[in-house]
PDB file of C-alpha atoms in Angstrom:
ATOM      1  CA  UNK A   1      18.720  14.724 -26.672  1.00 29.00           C
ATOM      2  CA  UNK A   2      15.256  15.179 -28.456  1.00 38.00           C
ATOM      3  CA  UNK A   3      12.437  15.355 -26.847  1.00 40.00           C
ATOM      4  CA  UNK A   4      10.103  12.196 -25.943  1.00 45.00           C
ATOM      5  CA  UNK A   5       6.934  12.742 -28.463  1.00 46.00           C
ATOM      6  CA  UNK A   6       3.484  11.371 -27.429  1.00 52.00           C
ATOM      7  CA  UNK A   7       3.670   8.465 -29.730  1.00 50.00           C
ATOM      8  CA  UNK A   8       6.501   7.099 -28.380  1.00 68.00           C
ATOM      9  CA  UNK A   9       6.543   8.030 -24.698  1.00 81.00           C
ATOM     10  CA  UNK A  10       5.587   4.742 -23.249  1.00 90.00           C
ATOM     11  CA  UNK A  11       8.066   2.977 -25.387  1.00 93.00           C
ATOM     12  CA  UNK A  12      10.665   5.396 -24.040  1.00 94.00           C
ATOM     13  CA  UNK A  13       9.666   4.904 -20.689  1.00 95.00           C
ATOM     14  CA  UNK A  14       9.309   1.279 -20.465  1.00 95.00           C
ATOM     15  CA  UNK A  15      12.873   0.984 -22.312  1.00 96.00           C
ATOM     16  CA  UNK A  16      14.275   2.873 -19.843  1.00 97.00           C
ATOM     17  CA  UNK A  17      13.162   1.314 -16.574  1.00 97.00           C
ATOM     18  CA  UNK A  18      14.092  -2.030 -17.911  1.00 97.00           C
ATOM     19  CA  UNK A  19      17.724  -0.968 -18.822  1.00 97.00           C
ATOM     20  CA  UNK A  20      18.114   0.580 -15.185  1.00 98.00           C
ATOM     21  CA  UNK A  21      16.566  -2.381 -13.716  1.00 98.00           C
ATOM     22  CA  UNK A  22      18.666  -4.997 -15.534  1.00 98.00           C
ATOM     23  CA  UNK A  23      22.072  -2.965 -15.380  1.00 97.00           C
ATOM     24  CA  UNK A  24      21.203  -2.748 -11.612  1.00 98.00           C
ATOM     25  CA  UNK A  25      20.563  -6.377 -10.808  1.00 96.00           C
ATOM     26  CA  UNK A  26      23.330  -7.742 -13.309  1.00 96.00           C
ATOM     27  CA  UNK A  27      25.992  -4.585 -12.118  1.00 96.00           C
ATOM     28  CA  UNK A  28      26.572  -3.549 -15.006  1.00 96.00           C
ATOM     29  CA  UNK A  29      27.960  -0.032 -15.884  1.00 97.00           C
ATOM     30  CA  UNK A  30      26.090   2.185 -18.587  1.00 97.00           C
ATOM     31  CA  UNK A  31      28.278   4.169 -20.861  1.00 96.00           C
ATOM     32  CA  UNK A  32      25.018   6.300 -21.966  1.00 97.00           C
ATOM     33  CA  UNK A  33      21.538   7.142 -20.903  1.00 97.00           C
ATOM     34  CA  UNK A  34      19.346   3.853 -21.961  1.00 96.00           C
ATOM     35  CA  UNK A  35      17.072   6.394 -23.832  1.00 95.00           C
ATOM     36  CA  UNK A  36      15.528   9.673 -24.456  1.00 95.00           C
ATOM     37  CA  UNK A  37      16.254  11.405 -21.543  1.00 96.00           C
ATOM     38  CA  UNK A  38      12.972  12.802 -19.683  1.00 96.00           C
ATOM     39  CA  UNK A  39      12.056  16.611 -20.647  1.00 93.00           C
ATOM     40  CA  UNK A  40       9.449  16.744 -17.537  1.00 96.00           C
ATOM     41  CA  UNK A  41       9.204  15.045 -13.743  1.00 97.00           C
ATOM     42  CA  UNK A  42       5.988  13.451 -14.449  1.00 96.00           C
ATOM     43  CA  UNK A  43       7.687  11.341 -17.308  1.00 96.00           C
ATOM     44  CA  UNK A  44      10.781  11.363 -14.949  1.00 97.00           C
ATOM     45  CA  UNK A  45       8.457   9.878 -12.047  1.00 98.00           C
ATOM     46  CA  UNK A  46       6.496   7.560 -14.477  1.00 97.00           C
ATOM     47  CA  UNK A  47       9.614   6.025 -15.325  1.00 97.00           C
ATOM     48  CA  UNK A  48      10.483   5.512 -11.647  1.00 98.00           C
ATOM     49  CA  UNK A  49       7.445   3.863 -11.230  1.00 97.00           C
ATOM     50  CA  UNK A  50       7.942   1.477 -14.015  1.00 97.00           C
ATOM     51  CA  UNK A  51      11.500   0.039 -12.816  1.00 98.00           C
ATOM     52  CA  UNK A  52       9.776   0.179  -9.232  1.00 98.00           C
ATOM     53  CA  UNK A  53       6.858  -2.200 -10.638  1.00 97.00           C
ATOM     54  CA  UNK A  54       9.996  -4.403 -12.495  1.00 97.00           C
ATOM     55  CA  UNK A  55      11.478  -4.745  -9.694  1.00 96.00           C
ATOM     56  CA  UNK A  56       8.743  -5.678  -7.344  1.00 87.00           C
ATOM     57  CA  UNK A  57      11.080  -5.724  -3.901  1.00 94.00           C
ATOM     58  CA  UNK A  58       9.847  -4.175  -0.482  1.00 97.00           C
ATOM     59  CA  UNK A  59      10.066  -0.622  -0.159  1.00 98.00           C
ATOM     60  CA  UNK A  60      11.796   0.303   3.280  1.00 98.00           C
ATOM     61  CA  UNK A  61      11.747   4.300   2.832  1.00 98.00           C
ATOM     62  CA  UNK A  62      12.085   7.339   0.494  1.00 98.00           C
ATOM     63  CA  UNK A  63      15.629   9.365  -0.094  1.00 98.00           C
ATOM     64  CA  UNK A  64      14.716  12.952  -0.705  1.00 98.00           C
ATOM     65  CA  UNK A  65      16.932  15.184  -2.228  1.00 97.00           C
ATOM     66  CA  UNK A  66      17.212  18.453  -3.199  1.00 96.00           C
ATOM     67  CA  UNK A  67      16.688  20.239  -7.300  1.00 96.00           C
ATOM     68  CA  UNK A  68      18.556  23.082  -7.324  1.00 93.00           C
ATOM     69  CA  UNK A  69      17.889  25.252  -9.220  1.00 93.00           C
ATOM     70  CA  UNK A  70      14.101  24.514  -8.980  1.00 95.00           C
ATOM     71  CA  UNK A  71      12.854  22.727 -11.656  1.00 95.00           C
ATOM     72  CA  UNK A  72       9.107  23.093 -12.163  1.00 96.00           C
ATOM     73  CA  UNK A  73       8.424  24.715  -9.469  1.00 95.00           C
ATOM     74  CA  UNK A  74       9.743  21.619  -7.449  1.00 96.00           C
ATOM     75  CA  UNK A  75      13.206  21.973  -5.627  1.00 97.00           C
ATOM     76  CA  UNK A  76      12.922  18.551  -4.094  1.00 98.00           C
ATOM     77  CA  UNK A  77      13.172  14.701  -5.924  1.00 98.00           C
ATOM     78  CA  UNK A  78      12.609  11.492  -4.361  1.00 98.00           C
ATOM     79  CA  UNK A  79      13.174   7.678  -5.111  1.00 98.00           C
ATOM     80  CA  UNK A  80      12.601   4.476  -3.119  1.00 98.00           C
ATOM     81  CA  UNK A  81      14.829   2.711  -0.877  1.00 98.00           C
ATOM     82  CA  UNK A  82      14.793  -0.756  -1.276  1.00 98.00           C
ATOM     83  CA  UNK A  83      14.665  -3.009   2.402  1.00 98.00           C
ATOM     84  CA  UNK A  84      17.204  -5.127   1.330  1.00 97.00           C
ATOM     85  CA  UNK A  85      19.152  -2.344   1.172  1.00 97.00           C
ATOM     86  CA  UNK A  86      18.798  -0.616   4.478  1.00 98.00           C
ATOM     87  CA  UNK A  87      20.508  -1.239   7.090  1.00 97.00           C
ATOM     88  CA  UNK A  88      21.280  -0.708  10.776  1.00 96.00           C
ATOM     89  CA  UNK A  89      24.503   0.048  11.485  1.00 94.00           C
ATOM     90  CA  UNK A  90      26.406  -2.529  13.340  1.00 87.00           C
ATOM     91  CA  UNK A  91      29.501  -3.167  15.522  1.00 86.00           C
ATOM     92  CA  UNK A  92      31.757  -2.771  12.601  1.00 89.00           C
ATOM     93  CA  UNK A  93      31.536  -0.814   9.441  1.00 92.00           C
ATOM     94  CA  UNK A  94      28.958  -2.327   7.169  1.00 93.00           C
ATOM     95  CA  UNK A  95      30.238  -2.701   3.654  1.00 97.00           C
ATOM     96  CA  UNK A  96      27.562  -0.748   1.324  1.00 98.00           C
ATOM     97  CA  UNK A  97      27.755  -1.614  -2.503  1.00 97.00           C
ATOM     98  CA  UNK A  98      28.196   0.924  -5.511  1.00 98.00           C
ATOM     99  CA  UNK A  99      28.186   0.171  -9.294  1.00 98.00           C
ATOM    100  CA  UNK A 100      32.223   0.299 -10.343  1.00 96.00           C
ATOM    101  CA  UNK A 101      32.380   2.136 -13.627  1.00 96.00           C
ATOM    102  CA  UNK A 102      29.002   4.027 -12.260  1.00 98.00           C
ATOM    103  CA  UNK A 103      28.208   6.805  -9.820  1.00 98.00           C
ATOM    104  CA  UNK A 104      29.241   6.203  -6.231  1.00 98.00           C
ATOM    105  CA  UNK A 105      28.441   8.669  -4.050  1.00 98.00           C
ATOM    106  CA  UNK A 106      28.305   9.071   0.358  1.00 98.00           C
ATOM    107  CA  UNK A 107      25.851  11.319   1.836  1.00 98.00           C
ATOM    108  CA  UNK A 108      25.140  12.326   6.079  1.00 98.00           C
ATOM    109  CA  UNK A 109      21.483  12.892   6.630  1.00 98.00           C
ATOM    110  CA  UNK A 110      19.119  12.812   9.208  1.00 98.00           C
ATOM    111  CA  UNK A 111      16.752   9.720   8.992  1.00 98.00           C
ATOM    112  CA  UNK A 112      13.139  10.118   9.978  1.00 98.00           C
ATOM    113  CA  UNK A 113      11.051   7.337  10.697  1.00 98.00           C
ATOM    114  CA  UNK A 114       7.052   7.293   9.718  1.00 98.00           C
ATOM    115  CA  UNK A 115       5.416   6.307  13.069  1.00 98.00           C
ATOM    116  CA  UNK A 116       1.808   7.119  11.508  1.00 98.00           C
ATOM    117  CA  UNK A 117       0.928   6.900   7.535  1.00 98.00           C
ATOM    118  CA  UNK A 118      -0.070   9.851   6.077  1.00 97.00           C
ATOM    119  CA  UNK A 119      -3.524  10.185   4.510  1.00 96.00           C
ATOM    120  CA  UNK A 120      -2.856   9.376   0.619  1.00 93.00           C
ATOM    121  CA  UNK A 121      -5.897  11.863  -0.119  1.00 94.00           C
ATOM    122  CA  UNK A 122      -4.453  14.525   1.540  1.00 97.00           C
ATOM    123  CA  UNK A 123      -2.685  16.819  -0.563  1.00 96.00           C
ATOM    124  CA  UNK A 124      -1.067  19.469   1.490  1.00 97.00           C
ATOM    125  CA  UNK A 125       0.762  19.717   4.657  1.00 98.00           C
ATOM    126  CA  UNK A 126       1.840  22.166   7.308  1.00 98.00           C
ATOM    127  CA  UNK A 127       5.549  21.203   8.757  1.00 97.00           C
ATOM    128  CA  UNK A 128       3.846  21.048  11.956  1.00 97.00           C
ATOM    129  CA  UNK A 129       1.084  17.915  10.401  1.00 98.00           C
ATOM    130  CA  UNK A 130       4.273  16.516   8.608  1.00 98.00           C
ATOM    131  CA  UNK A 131       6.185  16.494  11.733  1.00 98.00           C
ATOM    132  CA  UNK A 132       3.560  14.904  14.296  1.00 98.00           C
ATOM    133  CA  UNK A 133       3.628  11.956  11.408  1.00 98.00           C
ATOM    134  CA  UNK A 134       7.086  10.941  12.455  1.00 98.00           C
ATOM    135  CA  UNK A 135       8.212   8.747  15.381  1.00 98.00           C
ATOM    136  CA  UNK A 136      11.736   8.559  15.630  1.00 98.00           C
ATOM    137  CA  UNK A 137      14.762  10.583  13.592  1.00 98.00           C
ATOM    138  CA  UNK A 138      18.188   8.851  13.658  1.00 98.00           C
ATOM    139  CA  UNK A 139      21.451   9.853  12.149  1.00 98.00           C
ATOM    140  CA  UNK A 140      22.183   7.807   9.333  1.00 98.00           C
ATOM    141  CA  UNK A 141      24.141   7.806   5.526  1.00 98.00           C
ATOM    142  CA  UNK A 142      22.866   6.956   1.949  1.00 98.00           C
ATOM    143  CA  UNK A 143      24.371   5.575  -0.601  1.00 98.00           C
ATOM    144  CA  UNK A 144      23.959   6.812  -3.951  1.00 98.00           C
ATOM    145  CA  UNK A 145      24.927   5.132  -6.635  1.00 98.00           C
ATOM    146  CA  UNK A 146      23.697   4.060 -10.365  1.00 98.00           C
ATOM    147  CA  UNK A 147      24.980   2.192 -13.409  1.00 98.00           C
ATOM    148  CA  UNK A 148      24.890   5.964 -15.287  1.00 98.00           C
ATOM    149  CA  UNK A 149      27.856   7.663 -14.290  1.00 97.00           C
ATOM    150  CA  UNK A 150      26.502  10.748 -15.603  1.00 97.00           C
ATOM    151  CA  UNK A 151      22.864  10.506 -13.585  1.00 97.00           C
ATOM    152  CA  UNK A 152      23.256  13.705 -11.912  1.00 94.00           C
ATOM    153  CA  UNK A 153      24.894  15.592 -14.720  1.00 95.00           C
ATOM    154  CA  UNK A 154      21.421  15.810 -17.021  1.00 96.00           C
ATOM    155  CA  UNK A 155      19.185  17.439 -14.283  1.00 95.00           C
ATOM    156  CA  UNK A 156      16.504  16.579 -12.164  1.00 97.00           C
ATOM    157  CA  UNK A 157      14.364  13.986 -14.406  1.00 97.00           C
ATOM    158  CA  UNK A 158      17.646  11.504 -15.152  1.00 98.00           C
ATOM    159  CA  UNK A 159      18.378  11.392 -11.525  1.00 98.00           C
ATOM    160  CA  UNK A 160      14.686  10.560 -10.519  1.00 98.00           C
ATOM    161  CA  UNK A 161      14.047   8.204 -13.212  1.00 98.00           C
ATOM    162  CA  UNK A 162      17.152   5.983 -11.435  1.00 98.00           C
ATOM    163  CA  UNK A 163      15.324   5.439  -8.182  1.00 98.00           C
ATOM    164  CA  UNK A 164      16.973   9.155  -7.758  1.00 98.00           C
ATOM    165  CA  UNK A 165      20.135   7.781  -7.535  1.00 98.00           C
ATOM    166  CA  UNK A 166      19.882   5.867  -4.336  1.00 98.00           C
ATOM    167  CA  UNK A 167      21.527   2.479  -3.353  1.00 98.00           C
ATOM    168  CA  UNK A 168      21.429   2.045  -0.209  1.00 98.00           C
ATOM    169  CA  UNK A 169      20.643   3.213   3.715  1.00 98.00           C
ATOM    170  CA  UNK A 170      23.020   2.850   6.848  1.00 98.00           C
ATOM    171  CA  UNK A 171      20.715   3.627   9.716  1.00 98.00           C
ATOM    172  CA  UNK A 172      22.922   4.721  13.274  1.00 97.00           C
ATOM    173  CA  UNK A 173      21.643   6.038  16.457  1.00 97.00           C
ATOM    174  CA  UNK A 174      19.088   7.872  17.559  1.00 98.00           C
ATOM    175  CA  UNK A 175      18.699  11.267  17.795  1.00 98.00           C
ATOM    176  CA  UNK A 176      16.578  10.431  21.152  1.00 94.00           C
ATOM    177  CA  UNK A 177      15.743  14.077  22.356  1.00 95.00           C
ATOM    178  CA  UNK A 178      14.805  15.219  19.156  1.00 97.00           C
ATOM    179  CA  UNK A 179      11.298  17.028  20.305  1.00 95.00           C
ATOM    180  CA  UNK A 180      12.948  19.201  22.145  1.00 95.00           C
ATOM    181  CA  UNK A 181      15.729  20.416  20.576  1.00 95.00           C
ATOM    182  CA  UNK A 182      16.994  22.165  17.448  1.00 95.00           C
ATOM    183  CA  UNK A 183      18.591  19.519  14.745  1.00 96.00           C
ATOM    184  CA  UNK A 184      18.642  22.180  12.233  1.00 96.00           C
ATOM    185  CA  UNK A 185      21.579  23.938  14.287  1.00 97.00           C
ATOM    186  CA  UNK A 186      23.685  20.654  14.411  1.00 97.00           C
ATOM    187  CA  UNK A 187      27.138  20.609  12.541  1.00 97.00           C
ATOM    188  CA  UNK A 188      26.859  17.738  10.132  1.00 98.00           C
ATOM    189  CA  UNK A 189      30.268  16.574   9.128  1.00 97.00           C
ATOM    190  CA  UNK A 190      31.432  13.672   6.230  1.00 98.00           C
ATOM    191  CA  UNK A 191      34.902  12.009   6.236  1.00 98.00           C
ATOM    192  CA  UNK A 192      36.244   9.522   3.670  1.00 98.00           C
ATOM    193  CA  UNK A 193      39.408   7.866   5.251  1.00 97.00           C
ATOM    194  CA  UNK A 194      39.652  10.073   7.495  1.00 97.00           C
ATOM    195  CA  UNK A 195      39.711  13.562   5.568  1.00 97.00           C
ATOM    196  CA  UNK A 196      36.973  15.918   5.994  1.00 96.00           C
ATOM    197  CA  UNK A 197      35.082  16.475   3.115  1.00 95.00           C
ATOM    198  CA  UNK A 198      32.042  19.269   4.028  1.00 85.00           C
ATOM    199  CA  UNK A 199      31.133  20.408   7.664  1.00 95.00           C
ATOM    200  CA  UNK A 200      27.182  22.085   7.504  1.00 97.00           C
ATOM    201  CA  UNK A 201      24.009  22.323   8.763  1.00 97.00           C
ATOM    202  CA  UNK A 202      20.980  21.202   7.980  1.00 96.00           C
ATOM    203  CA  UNK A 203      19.551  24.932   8.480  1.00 95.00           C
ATOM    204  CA  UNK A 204      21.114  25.395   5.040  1.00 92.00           C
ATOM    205  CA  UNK A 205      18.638  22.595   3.678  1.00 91.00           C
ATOM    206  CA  UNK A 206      15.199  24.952   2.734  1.00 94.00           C
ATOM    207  CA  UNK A 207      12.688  24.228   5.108  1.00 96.00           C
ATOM    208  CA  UNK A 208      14.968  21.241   7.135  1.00 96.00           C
ATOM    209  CA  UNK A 209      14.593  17.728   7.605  1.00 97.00           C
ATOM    210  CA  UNK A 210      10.802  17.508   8.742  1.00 98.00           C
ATOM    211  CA  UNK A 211      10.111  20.192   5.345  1.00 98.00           C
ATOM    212  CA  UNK A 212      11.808  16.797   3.494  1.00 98.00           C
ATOM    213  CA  UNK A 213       8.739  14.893   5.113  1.00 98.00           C
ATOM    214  CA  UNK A 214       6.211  17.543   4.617  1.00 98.00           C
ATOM    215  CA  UNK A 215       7.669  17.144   0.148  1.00 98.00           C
ATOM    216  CA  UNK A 216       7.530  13.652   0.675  1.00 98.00           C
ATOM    217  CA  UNK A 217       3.781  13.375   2.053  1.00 98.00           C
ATOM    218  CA  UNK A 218       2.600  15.766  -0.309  1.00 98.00           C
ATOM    219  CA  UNK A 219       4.511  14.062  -3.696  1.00 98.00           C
ATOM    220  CA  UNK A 220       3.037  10.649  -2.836  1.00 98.00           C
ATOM    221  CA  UNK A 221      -0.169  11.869  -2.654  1.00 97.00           C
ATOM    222  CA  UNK A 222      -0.030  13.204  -5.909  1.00 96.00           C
ATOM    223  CA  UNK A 223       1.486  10.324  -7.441  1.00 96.00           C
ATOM    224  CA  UNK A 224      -1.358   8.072  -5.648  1.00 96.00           C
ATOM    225  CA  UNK A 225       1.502   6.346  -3.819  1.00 97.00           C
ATOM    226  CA  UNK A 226       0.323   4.979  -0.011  1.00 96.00           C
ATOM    227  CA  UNK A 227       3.487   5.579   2.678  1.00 98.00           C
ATOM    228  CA  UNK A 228       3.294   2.992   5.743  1.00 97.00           C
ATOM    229  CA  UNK A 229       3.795   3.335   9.187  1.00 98.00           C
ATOM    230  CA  UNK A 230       7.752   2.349   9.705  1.00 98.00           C
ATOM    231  CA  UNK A 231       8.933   3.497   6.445  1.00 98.00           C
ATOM    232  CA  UNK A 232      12.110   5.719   6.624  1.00 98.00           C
ATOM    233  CA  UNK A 233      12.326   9.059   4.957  1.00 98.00           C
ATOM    234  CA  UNK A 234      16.560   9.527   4.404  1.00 98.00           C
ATOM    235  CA  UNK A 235      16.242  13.207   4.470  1.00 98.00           C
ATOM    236  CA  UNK A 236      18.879  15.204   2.077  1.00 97.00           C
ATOM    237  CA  UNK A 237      22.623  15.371   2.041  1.00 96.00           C
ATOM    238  CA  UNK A 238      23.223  18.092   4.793  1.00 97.00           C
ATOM    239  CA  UNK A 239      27.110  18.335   4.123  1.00 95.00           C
ATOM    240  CA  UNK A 240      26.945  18.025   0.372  1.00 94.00           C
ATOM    241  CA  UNK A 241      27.332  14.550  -2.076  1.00 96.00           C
ATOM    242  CA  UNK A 242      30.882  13.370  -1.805  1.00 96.00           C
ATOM    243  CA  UNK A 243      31.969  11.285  -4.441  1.00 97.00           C
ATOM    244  CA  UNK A 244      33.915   7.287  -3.294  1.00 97.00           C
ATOM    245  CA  UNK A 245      35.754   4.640  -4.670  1.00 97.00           C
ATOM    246  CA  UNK A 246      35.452   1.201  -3.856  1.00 97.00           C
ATOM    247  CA  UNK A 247      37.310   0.263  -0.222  1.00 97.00           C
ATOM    248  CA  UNK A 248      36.632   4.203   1.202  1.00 98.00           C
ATOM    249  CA  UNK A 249      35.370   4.181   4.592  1.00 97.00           C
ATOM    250  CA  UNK A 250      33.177   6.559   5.484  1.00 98.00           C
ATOM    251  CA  UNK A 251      32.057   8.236   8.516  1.00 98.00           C
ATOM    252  CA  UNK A 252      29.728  10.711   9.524  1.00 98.00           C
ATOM    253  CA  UNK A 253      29.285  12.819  12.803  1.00 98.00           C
ATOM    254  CA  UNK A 254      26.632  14.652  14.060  1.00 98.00           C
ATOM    255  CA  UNK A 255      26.851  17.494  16.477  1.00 97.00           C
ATOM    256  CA  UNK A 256      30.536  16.074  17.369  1.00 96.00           C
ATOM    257  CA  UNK A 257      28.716  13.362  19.413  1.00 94.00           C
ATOM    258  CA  UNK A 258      27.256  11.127  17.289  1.00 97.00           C
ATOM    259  CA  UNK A 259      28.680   9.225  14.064  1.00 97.00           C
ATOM    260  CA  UNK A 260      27.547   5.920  12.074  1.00 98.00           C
ATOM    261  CA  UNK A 261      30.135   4.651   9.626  1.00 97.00           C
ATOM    262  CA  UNK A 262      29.944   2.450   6.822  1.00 98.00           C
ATOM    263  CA  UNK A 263      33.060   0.592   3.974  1.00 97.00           C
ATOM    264  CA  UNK A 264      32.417   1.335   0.387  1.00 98.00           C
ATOM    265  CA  UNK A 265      32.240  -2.135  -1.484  1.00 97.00           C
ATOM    266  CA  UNK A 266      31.775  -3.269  -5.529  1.00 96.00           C
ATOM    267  CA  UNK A 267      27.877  -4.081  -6.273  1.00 88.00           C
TER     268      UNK A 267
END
């Protein structure tokens, strides 16, 4: 793909968040990227902004995932989570959309919860400041899914510009000791129908979980974007992205004692 001159950035950008947003809401697959495809993560985020602005719903949290390799100097991406979207998980398996003919992915991560907003003017962070921030950390899986089937085949700036590929939040139980105690070091497993698909840890995840917090605080500052107090930060995929079909049930355990399941369903 060519790269996005100055002349007709904006057009680019506001073409593209309005294709995303209307394939989205009408579930409708995209062969191709709706566009030029962005060459840098400020156009990347600018169009994430856009479709956030079209869409004008309630933002319940930030998924943060991981750029590997590093791409500008940043090895982490993030993208809204929408509160219609997020749920707690109930007595049975809630069923958690994806796009058919799209991407449709399941992901275990740890879930922290914003007890106090960070400063929007402050720009940096120590894990320790990004940590005292949070309240509450729960097990939990995210659904990612787009209308691009090939969002995370083009690098860093196609997956942000889609809300960075997220669809959805399954929140489980808490991790209620959490202070004292070494999440890092749990074994993170995923199953769809029962087969194991990846057994890690979250040690294998840069700086961890709260180092997911510490990114997010310091990106939203920079984009002038205010977090609130009770917004959940879905963390990274700690046993990998594993790829579902429509009527897969997934499940995913945490330190062999604590799971939170969810059914795959069409959008």
């Amino acid at each position: 793909m060519r790269h996005v001159t100055s002349e007709t950035g904006q057009t680019n950008i506001t073409r593209i968040a309005s294709e995303f947003v209307t394939a989205r809401r009408n579930a409708t697959a995209l062969v191709e990227y709706p566009g030029t495809m962005p060459a840098a993560l400020a156009e990347a985020y600018a169009m994430q902004d856009a479709a956030i602005a079209l869409t004008d719903k309630p933002i319940a949290g930030w998924k943060v995932g991981r750029i590997n390799p590093p791409f500008e100097g940043a090895d982490r991406l993030a993208g809204p989570i929408f509160a219609d979207q997020t749920f707690d998980e109930g007595d049975t398996p809630r069923a958690m959309p994806v796009f058919a003919g799209g991407f449709a992915a399941a992901e275990a991560e740890f879930l922290l919860r914003i007890g106090t907003a960070p400063d929007p003017a402050k720009p940096d962070y120590t894990l320790a400041e990004a940590t005292a921030l949070i309240d509450r950390v729960c097990v939990g899986i995210e659904i990612a899914s787009s209308p691009f089937g090939g969002i995370n085949d083009h690098g860093a700036g196609v997956t942000i510009s889609d809300f960075g590929n997220n669809n959805g939040l399954v929140i489980g139980a808490d991790v209620s000791d959490w202070r004292d105690i070494d999440v890092n070091a749990w074994p993170v497993e995923l199953t769809i129908d029962g087969v194991t698909t990846g057994v890690a840890t979250a040690a294998t995840m840069l700086d961890g979980p709260f180092g997911a917090a510490r990114f997010l605080f310091e990106l939203m500052a920079a984009r002038g974007i205010a977090l609130s107090a009770g917004q959940w930060i879905s963390t990274g995929a700690v046993s990998g992205v594993h790829p579902v079909a429509i009527g897969a049930k997934v499940v995913a355990i945490f330190d062999n004692r604590l799971q939170v399941a969810c059914s795959i369903s069409a959008q």
